[in-house]
Amino acid sequence: MRLTVTGIEETGTALEAEIAETRDHLATHLLQELRAATPVETGRAREGWRRDATGIRNEVPYVARLNAGSSRQAPAGFVEAAIDRALERE
């Protein structure tokens, strides 16, 4: 990240833009990691990952059970592992 300090207003605007860009890149990478890590039987849980104004979510009712280890296709904690991988990419 490169930020040139000029005036308080210009610096604030530049900083906000840099934060938004970083947030968008991280969200994109996180969605990719989550979708790749989610176990698939029907594809519903994998396709359930969505990004909205408040964050990234999956409203499929059983995704928490999958993350707890109910599937033999993915280890318990696959969501947390996906978050770690997305953060490492940034």
mmCIF file of C-alpha atoms in Angstrom:
data_model
loop_
_atom_site.group_PDB
_atom_site.id
_atom_site.type_symbol
_atom_site.label_atom_id
_atom_site.label_comp_id
_atom_site.label_asym_id
_atom_site.label_seq_id
_atom_site.Cartn_x
_atom_site.Cartn_y
_atom_site.Cartn_z
ATOM 1 C CA MET A 1 0.000 0.000 0.000
ATOM 2 C CA ARG A 2 1.293 3.427 -0.924
ATOM 3 C CA LEU A 3 -0.283 6.559 0.532
ATOM 4 C CA THR A 4 0.845 10.117 -0.162
ATOM 5 C CA VAL A 5 -0.056 12.638 2.519
ATOM 6 C CA THR A 6 -1.165 15.921 0.974
ATOM 7 C CA GLY A 7 -3.993 17.485 2.929
ATOM 8 C CA ILE A 8 -6.248 16.011 5.566
ATOM 9 C CA GLU A 9 -9.247 15.680 3.238
ATOM 10 C CA GLU A 10 -7.267 14.233 0.341
ATOM 11 C CA THR A 11 -5.436 11.848 2.653
ATOM 12 C CA GLY A 12 -8.710 10.696 4.197
ATOM 13 C CA THR A 13 -10.213 10.075 0.771
ATOM 14 C CA ALA A 14 -7.150 8.159 -0.392
ATOM 15 C CA LEU A 15 -7.134 6.078 2.788
ATOM 16 C CA GLU A 16 -10.831 5.235 2.423
ATOM 17 C CA ALA A 17 -10.233 4.119 -1.169
ATOM 18 C CA GLU A 18 -7.280 1.958 -0.126
ATOM 19 C CA ILE A 19 -9.321 0.345 2.669
ATOM 20 C CA ALA A 20 -12.224 -0.369 0.294
ATOM 21 C CA GLU A 21 -9.900 -1.949 -2.259
ATOM 22 C CA THR A 22 -8.244 -4.139 0.373
ATOM 23 C CA ARG A 23 -11.651 -5.159 1.786
ATOM 24 C CA ASP A 24 -12.907 -6.087 -1.694
ATOM 25 C CA HIS A 25 -9.825 -8.166 -2.493
ATOM 26 C CA LEU A 26 -10.041 -9.960 0.840
ATOM 27 C CA ALA A 27 -13.761 -10.657 0.413
ATOM 28 C CA THR A 28 -13.185 -12.033 -3.088
ATOM 29 C CA HIS A 29 -10.404 -14.323 -1.879
ATOM 30 C CA LEU A 30 -12.420 -15.407 1.141
ATOM 31 C CA LEU A 31 -15.426 -16.354 -0.993
ATOM 32 C CA GLN A 32 -13.140 -18.384 -3.262
ATOM 33 C CA GLU A 33 -11.561 -20.172 -0.309
ATOM 34 C CA LEU A 34 -14.898 -20.855 1.406
ATOM 35 C CA ARG A 35 -16.500 -22.240 -1.726
ATOM 36 C CA ALA A 36 -13.489 -24.442 -2.462
ATOM 37 C CA ALA A 37 -13.356 -25.776 1.107
ATOM 38 C CA THR A 38 -17.064 -26.479 1.575
ATOM 39 C CA PRO A 39 -17.882 -30.185 1.202
ATOM 40 C CA VAL A 40 -20.288 -31.071 -1.611
ATOM 41 C CA GLU A 41 -23.052 -33.607 -1.686
ATOM 42 C CA THR A 42 -25.769 -31.599 -3.425
ATOM 43 C CA GLY A 43 -23.825 -28.340 -3.862
ATOM 44 C CA ARG A 44 -26.313 -26.376 -1.771
ATOM 45 C CA ALA A 45 -23.873 -25.503 1.022
ATOM 46 C CA ARG A 46 -21.120 -24.518 -1.405
ATOM 47 C CA GLU A 47 -23.484 -22.307 -3.410
ATOM 48 C CA GLY A 48 -24.867 -20.812 -0.187
ATOM 49 C CA TRP A 49 -21.893 -18.500 0.329
ATOM 50 C CA ARG A 50 -22.935 -14.893 -0.340
ATOM 51 C CA ARG A 51 -21.449 -11.462 0.130
ATOM 52 C CA ASP A 52 -23.692 -8.548 1.012
ATOM 53 C CA ALA A 53 -23.274 -5.110 2.573
ATOM 54 C CA THR A 54 -22.757 -6.594 6.034
ATOM 55 C CA GLY A 55 -20.273 -9.304 5.151
ATOM 56 C CA ILE A 56 -19.989 -12.883 3.954
ATOM 57 C CA ARG A 57 -22.550 -15.408 5.072
ATOM 58 C CA ASN A 58 -24.052 -18.793 4.393
ATOM 59 C CA GLU A 59 -27.669 -19.235 5.453
ATOM 60 C CA VAL A 60 -27.851 -22.929 4.575
ATOM 61 C CA PRO A 61 -29.129 -24.393 7.870
ATOM 62 C CA TYR A 62 -26.574 -27.204 8.127
ATOM 63 C CA VAL A 63 -23.378 -25.322 7.243
ATOM 64 C CA ALA A 64 -22.478 -25.007 10.946
ATOM 65 C CA ARG A 65 -22.743 -28.804 11.321
ATOM 66 C CA LEU A 66 -20.519 -29.252 8.279
ATOM 67 C CA ASN A 67 -17.966 -26.891 9.820
ATOM 68 C CA ALA A 68 -18.183 -28.863 13.058
ATOM 69 C CA GLY A 69 -17.000 -31.948 11.178
ATOM 70 C CA SER A 70 -20.168 -33.813 10.157
ATOM 71 C CA SER A 71 -18.829 -34.464 6.642
ATOM 72 C CA ARG A 72 -16.023 -36.866 5.836
ATOM 73 C CA GLN A 73 -15.131 -34.628 2.856
ATOM 74 C CA ALA A 74 -13.872 -31.685 4.918
ATOM 75 C CA PRO A 75 -12.255 -31.419 8.330
ATOM 76 C CA ALA A 76 -13.886 -29.636 11.234
ATOM 77 C CA GLY A 77 -13.014 -25.959 11.124
ATOM 78 C CA PHE A 78 -12.837 -25.676 7.338
ATOM 79 C CA VAL A 79 -14.373 -22.184 7.565
ATOM 80 C CA GLU A 80 -11.671 -20.947 9.915
ATOM 81 C CA ALA A 81 -8.982 -22.561 7.744
ATOM 82 C CA ALA A 82 -10.420 -20.802 4.667
ATOM 83 C CA ILE A 83 -10.285 -17.476 6.504
ATOM 84 C CA ASP A 84 -6.642 -18.095 7.399
ATOM 85 C CA ARG A 85 -5.780 -18.913 3.780
ATOM 86 C CA ALA A 86 -7.557 -15.799 2.490
ATOM 87 C CA LEU A 87 -5.674 -13.612 4.980
ATOM 88 C CA GLU A 88 -2.365 -15.166 3.937
ATOM 89 C CA ARG A 89 -3.075 -14.206 0.303
ATOM 90 C CA GLU A 90 -3.390 -10.526 1.181
#
